[in-house]
Short mmCIF file of C-alpha atoms and ligand atoms in Angstrom, two decimals:
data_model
loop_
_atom_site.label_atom_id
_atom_site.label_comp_id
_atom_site.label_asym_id
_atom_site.label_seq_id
_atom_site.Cartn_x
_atom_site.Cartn_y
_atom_site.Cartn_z
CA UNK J 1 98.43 -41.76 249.81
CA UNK J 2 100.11 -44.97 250.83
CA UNK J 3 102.00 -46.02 248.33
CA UNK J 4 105.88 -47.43 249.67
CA UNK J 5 106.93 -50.40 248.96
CA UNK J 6 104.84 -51.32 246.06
CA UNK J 7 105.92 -51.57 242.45
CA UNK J 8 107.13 -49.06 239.79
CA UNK J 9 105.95 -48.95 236.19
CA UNK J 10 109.51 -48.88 234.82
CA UNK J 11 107.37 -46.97 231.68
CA UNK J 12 108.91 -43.63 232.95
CA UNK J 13 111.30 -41.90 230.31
CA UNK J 14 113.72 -39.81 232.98
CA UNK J 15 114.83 -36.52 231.09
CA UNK J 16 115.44 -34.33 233.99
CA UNK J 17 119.09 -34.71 233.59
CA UNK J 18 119.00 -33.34 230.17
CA UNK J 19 119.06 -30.17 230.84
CA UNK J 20 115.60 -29.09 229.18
CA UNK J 21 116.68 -28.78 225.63
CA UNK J 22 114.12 -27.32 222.79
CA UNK J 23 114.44 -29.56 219.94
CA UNK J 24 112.75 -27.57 217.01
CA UNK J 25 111.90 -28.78 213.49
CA UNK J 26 110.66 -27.12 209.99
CA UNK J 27 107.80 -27.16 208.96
CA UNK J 28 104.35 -27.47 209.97
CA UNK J 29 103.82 -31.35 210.15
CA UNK J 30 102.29 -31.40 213.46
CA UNK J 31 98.64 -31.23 213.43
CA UNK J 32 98.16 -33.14 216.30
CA UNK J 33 96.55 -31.31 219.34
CA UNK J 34 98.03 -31.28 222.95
CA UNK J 35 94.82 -32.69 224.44
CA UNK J 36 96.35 -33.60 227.92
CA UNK J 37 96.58 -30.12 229.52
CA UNK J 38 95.37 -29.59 232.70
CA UNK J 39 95.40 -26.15 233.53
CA UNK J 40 93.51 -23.38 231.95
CA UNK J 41 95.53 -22.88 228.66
CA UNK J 42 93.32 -22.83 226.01
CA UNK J 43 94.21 -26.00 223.57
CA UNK J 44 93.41 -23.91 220.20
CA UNK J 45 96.68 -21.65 221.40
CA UNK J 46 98.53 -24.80 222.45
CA UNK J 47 97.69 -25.95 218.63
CA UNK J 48 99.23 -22.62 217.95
CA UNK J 49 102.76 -22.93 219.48
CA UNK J 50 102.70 -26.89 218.31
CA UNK J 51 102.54 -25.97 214.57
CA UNK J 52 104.78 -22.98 214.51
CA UNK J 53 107.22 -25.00 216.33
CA UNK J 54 107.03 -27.29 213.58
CA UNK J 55 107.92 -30.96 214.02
CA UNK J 56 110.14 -31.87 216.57
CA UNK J 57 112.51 -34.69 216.55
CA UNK J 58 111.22 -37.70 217.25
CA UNK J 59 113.09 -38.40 220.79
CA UNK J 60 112.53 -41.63 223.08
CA UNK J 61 114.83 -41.18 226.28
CA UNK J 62 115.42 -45.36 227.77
CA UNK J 63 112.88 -46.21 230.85
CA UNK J 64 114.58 -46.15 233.92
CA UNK J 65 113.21 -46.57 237.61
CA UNK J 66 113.61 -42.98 239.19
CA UNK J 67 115.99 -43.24 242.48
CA UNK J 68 114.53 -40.10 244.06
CA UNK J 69 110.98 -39.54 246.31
CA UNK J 70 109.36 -37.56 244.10
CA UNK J 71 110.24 -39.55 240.85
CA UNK J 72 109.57 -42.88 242.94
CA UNK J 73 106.03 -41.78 243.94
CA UNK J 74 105.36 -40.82 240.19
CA UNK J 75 106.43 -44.66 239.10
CA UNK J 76 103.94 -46.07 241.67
CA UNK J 77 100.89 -44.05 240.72
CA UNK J 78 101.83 -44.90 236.96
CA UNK J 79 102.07 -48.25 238.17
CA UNK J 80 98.72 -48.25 239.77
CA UNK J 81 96.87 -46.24 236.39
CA UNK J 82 98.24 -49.78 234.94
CA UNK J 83 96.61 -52.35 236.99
CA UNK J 84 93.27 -50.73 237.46
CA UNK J 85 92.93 -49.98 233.75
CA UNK J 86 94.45 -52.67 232.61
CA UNK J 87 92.24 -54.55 234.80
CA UNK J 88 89.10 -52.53 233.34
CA UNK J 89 90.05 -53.10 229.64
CA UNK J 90 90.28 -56.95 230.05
CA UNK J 91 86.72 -56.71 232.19
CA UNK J 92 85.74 -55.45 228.51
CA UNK J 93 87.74 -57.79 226.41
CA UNK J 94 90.79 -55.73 225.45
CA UNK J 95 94.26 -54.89 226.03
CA UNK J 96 95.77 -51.86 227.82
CA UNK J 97 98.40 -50.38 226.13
CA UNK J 98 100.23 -48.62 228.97
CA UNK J 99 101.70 -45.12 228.01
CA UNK J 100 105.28 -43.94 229.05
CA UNK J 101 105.86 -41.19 231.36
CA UNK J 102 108.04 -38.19 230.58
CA UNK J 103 109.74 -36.63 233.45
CA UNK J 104 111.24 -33.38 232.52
CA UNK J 105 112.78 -30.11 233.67
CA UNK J 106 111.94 -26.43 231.84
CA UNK J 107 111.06 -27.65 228.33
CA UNK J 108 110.49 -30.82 226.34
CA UNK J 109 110.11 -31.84 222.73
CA UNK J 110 107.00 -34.60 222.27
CA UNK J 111 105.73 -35.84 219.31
CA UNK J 112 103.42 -32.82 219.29
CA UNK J 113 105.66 -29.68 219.60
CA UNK J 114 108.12 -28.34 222.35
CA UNK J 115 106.34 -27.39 225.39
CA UNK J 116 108.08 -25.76 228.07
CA UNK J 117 107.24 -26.53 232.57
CA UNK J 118 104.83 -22.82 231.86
CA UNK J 119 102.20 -25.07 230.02
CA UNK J 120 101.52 -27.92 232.72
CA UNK J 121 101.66 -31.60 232.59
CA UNK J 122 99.97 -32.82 229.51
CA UNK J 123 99.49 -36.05 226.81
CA UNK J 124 100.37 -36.36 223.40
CA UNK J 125 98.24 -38.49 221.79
CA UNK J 126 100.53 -38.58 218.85
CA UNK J 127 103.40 -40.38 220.65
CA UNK J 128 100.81 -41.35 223.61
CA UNK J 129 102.83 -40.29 226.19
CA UNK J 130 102.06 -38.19 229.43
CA UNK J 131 104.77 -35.40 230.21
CA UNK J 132 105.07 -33.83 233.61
CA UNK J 133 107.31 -31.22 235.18
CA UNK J 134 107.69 -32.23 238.94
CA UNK J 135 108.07 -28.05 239.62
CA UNK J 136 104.11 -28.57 239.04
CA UNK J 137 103.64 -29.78 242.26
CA UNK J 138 105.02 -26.94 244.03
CA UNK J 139 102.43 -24.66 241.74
CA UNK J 140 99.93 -27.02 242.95
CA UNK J 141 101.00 -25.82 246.53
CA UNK J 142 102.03 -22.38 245.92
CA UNK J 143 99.86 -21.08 243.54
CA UNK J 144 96.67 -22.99 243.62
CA UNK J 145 96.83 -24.25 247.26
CA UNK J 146 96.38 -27.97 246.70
CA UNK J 147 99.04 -29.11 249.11
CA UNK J 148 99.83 -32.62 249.90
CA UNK J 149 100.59 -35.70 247.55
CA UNK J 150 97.55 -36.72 246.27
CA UNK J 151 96.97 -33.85 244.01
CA UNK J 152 100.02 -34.59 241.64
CA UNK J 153 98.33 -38.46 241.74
CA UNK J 154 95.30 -36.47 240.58
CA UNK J 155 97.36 -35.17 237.82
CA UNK J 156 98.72 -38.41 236.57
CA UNK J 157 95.78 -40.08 236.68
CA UNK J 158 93.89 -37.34 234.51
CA UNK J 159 96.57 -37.10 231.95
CA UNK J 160 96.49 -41.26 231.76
CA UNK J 161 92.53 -40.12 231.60
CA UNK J 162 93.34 -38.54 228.12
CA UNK J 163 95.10 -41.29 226.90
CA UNK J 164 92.41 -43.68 227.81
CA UNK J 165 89.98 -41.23 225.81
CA UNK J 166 92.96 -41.71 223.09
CA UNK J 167 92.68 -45.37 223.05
CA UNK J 168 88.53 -45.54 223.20
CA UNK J 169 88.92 -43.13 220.17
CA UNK J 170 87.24 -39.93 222.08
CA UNK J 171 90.06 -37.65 221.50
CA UNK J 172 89.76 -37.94 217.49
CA UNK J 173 86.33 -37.58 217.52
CA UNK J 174 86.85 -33.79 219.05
CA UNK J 175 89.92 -33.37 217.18
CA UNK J 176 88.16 -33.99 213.68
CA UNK J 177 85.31 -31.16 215.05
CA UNK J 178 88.26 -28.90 214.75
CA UNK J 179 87.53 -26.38 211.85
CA UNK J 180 83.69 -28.01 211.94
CA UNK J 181 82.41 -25.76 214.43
CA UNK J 182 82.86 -21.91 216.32
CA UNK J 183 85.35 -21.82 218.37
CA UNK J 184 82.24 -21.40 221.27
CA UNK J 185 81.34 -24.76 220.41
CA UNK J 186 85.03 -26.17 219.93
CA UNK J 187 85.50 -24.90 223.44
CA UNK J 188 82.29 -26.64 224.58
CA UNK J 189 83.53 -30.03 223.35
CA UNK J 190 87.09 -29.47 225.26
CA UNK J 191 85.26 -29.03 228.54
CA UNK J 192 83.60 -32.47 227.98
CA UNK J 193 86.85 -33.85 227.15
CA UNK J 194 88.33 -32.71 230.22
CA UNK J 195 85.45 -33.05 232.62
CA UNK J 196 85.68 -37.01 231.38
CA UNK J 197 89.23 -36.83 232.05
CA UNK J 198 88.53 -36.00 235.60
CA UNK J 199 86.38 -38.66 236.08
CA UNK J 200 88.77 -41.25 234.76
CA UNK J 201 90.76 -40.05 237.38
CA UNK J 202 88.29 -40.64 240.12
CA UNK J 203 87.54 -44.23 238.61
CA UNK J 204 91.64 -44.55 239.23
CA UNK J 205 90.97 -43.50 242.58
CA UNK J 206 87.95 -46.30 242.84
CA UNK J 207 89.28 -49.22 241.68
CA UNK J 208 92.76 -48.37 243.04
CA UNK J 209 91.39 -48.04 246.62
CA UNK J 210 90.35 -51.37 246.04
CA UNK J 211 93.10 -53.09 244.99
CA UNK J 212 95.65 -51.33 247.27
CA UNK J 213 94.25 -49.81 250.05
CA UNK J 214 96.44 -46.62 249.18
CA UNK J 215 93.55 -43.85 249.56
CA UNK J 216 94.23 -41.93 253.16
CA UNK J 217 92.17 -39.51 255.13
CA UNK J 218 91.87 -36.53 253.56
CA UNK J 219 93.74 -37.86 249.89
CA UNK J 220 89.95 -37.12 248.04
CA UNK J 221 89.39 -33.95 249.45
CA UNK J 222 93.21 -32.67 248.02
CA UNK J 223 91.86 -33.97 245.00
CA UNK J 224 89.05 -32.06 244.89
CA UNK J 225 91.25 -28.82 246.54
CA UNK J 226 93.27 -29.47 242.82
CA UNK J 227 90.08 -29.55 240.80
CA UNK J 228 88.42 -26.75 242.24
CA UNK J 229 91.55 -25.04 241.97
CA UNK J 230 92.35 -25.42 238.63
CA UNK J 231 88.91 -25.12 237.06
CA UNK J 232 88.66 -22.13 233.99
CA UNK J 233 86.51 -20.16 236.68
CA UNK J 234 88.62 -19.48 239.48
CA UNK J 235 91.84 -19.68 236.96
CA UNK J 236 90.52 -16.58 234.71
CA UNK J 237 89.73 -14.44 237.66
CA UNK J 238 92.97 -14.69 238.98
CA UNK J 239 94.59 -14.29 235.67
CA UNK J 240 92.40 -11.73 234.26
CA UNK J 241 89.98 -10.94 237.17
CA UNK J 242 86.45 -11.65 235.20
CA UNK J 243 85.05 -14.96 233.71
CA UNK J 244 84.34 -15.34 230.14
CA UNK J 245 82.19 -18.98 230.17
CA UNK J 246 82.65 -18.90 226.40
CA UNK J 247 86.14 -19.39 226.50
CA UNK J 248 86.42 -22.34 229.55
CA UNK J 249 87.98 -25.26 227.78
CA UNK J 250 88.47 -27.35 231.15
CA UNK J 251 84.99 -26.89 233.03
CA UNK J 252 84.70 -24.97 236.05
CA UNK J 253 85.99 -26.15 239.26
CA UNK J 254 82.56 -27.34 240.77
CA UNK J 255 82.30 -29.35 237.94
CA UNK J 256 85.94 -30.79 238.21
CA UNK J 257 84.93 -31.53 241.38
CA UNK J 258 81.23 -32.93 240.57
CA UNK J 259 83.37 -34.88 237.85
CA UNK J 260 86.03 -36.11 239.78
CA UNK J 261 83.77 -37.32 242.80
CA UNK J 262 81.27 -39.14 240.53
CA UNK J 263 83.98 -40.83 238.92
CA UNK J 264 84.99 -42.35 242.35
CA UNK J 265 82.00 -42.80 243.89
CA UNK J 266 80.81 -45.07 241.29
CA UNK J 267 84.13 -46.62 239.34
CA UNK J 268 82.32 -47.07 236.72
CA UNK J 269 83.59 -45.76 233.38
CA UNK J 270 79.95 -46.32 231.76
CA UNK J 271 78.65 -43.07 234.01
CA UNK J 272 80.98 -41.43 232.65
CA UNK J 273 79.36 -39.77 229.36
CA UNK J 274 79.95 -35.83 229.90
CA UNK J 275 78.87 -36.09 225.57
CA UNK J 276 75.48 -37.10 226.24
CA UNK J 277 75.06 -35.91 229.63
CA UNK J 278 71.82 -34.21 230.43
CA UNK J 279 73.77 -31.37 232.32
CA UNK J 280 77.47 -30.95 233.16
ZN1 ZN R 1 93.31 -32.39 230.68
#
């Protein structure tokens, strides 16, 4: 991706120095759902470890412009989530809000529970932020085999997905199913979530092809490397070595991929209806 010498969001929140502290609360105030993960953790556990951590404190680290590479190239693709969508909301007569970026190291408290670098990047829509553990990018590599830089753009760009769903009120639709339905069904509904979320990301890639040029050879198919690899599928047969479709709360990775792909082919958030879609 080329993306040097172009402008930073200054919406990132820099906690890396912090030295990953756990700040834990009583009680069980947080109801609020960690919608934003993007590998195969199932969201009714995350739910799970969000209320029996209780409610954190509330904790807003200053924006700063990250000095180093990896941080830098984080602040540009945030930077570029904000002009194409805040592009696309004025297109329909509204106003981006633009979300802040958490950068941590090991663990984190958000406005919906401690999470630790183990659960992936993720949103909370409660504080509508986007947190991200840079180690993710060498699991990207390592682990799922999605090497290069575009696949942590990928990332950002679905997690800013989630808070887009967030702001079109998707998110609370599916969260107030919670309790409604099986846990089957509940499952079903988190697929669409996330399949959407992946094609908000390829609309990113769209529109911000457009605007800046910054898609290279080969930047779509890492993307699609990162969907594929992260898809419930392929993640439950390495982790437990059958698949159990029931239990897939992100899609599988051909439809990641399907997603993602339509999502930039067309850059156009109205074909993007995985609710009422005919098929997934
Ligand atoms: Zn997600």
């Amino acid at each position: 991706m080329r993306w040097l010498g172009r402008r930073g969001s200054g919406n990132i929140e820099d906690r890396r120095s912090g030295g990953g502290k756990v700040a834990l609360g009583g009680g069980a105030l947080v109801v609020a759902i960690i919608l934003g993960l993007i590998t195969g953790k199932n969201p009714l556990e995350m739910l799970d470890m969000v209320q029996s951590g209780g409610a954190p404190q509330e904790q807003t680290t200053p924006t700063s412009a990250p000095t180093d590479e990896e941080g830098k190239f984080v602040d540009v693709v945030l930077a570029d989530t904000e002009e194409v969508w805040g592009a696309i909301f004025k297109e329909n007569g509204s106003t981006y809000q633009e979300p802040n970026l958490v950068l941590f190291r090991g663990s984190v408290a958000s406005a919906c529970g401690s999470a630790s670098a183990a659960t992936g990047p993720f949103y909370c829509p409660t504080d509508q932020k986007v947190y991200i553990d840079l180690s993710f990018k060498d699991d990207l590599t390592k682990r799922f085999g999605a090497g290069g830089d575009f696949p942590m753009a990928y990332v950002i760009a679905h997690e800013v997905g989630h808070h887009i769903q967030n702001l079109m009120g998707t998110s609370d639709k599916v969260q107030a199913m919670r309790g409604q339905v099986s846990e089957t069904e509940y499952n079903r509904l988190s697929v669409k979530l996330e399949l959407q979320a992946d094609f908000y990301a390829g609309v990113w890639a769209n529109h911000a092809q457009k605007m800046f040029n910054s898609i290279e050879d080969g930047d779509i198919q890492e993307a699609l490397t990162a969907a594929a690899a992260i898809g419930d599928d392929r993640l439950q047969k390495q982790s437990q070595g059958e698949i159990v479709p029931d239990a897939f709360t992100h899609g599988t990775s051909e439809q990641r991929m399907r997603w993602f792909k339509k999502g930039y082919e067309t850059g156009d958030i109205n074909q993007g209806d995985t609710f009422n879609a005919s098929s997934l």
